[in-house]
């Protein structure tokens, strides 16, 4: 085999825990600290007009569900 054709050995990376309760306490504490900040940063980066439009869209969706008898199974986001 030439220098340009090297064999690559596969590396198995262990899966990360799928649920927060599977993480160790230090990781959970870090995530609890980071998550609200990330949500706030995204929300703060949206223009007021966008947040207003989201609120209006949600109201329209709820009216549609009520008028058509469709169960509105979604809950509104905590913060736009």
CSV table of C-alpha atoms in Angstrom, one decimal:
chain,number,residue,atom,x,y,z
A,1,UNK,CA,0.0,0.0,0.0
A,2,UNK,CA,1.4,3.4,-0.9
A,3,UNK,CA,1.8,6.4,1.4
A,4,UNK,CA,-1.3,8.0,-0.1
A,5,UNK,CA,-3.5,4.9,0.6
A,6,UNK,CA,-3.4,4.5,4.4
A,7,UNK,CA,-5.8,2.2,6.2
A,8,UNK,CA,-8.1,4.1,8.6
A,9,UNK,CA,-9.2,2.2,11.7
A,10,UNK,CA,-12.7,2.9,12.9
A,11,UNK,CA,-13.2,4.6,16.3
A,12,UNK,CA,-16.3,3.8,18.3
A,13,UNK,CA,-17.6,6.7,20.2
A,14,UNK,CA,-19.8,5.9,23.1
A,15,UNK,CA,-23.4,7.3,22.8
A,16,UNK,CA,-24.2,10.2,25.0
A,17,UNK,CA,-27.1,9.8,27.5
A,18,UNK,CA,-30.4,10.6,25.7
A,19,UNK,CA,-32.1,12.0,28.8
A,20,UNK,CA,-30.9,14.6,31.2
A,21,UNK,CA,-31.4,12.4,34.2
A,22,UNK,CA,-28.8,10.0,32.8
A,23,UNK,CA,-26.1,12.7,33.1
A,24,UNK,CA,-23.9,13.0,36.1
A,25,UNK,CA,-24.8,15.8,38.6
A,26,UNK,CA,-22.0,18.2,37.4
A,27,UNK,CA,-23.2,17.9,33.8
A,28,UNK,CA,-26.8,18.4,34.8
A,29,UNK,CA,-25.9,21.5,36.8
A,30,UNK,CA,-24.0,22.9,33.8
A,31,UNK,CA,-26.9,22.3,31.4
A,32,UNK,CA,-29.4,23.8,33.8
A,33,UNK,CA,-27.2,26.9,33.9
A,34,UNK,CA,-26.6,27.1,30.1
A,35,UNK,CA,-30.1,26.1,28.8
A,36,UNK,CA,-32.0,29.2,30.0
A,37,UNK,CA,-29.2,31.5,28.8
A,38,UNK,CA,-29.3,29.9,25.4
A,39,UNK,CA,-33.1,30.3,25.1
A,40,UNK,CA,-32.9,33.9,26.3
A,41,UNK,CA,-30.1,34.7,23.8
A,42,UNK,CA,-32.1,33.3,20.9
A,43,UNK,CA,-35.2,35.1,22.0
A,44,UNK,CA,-33.4,38.4,22.6
A,45,UNK,CA,-31.9,38.2,19.1
A,46,UNK,CA,-35.4,38.2,17.5
A,47,UNK,CA,-36.9,41.5,16.6
A,48,UNK,CA,-40.0,42.6,18.5
A,49,UNK,CA,-42.0,42.5,15.3
A,50,UNK,CA,-41.1,38.8,15.0
A,51,UNK,CA,-42.2,38.0,18.5
A,52,UNK,CA,-45.4,39.9,17.9
A,53,UNK,CA,-46.0,37.9,14.7
A,54,UNK,CA,-45.4,34.6,16.6
A,55,UNK,CA,-48.0,35.7,19.2
A,56,UNK,CA,-50.5,36.5,16.5
A,57,UNK,CA,-49.9,33.2,14.7
A,58,UNK,CA,-50.4,31.3,18.0
A,59,UNK,CA,-53.7,33.1,18.6
A,60,UNK,CA,-54.8,32.3,15.0
A,61,UNK,CA,-53.9,28.7,15.4
A,62,UNK,CA,-55.9,28.4,18.7
A,63,UNK,CA,-59.0,30.1,17.0
A,64,UNK,CA,-58.7,27.6,14.1
A,65,UNK,CA,-58.6,24.7,16.5
A,66,UNK,CA,-61.6,25.9,18.5
A,67,UNK,CA,-63.6,26.6,15.3
A,68,UNK,CA,-62.9,23.3,13.7
A,69,UNK,CA,-63.1,21.1,16.7
A,70,UNK,CA,-59.4,20.1,16.4
A,71,UNK,CA,-57.8,19.4,19.7
A,72,UNK,CA,-55.0,22.0,20.2
A,73,UNK,CA,-52.4,19.6,21.7
A,74,UNK,CA,-49.5,22.0,21.5
A,75,UNK,CA,-48.7,24.4,24.2
A,76,UNK,CA,-47.4,27.8,23.5
A,77,UNK,CA,-43.7,28.4,23.9
A,78,UNK,CA,-42.7,29.9,27.2
A,79,UNK,CA,-41.1,32.9,25.6
A,80,UNK,CA,-40.9,34.2,22.1
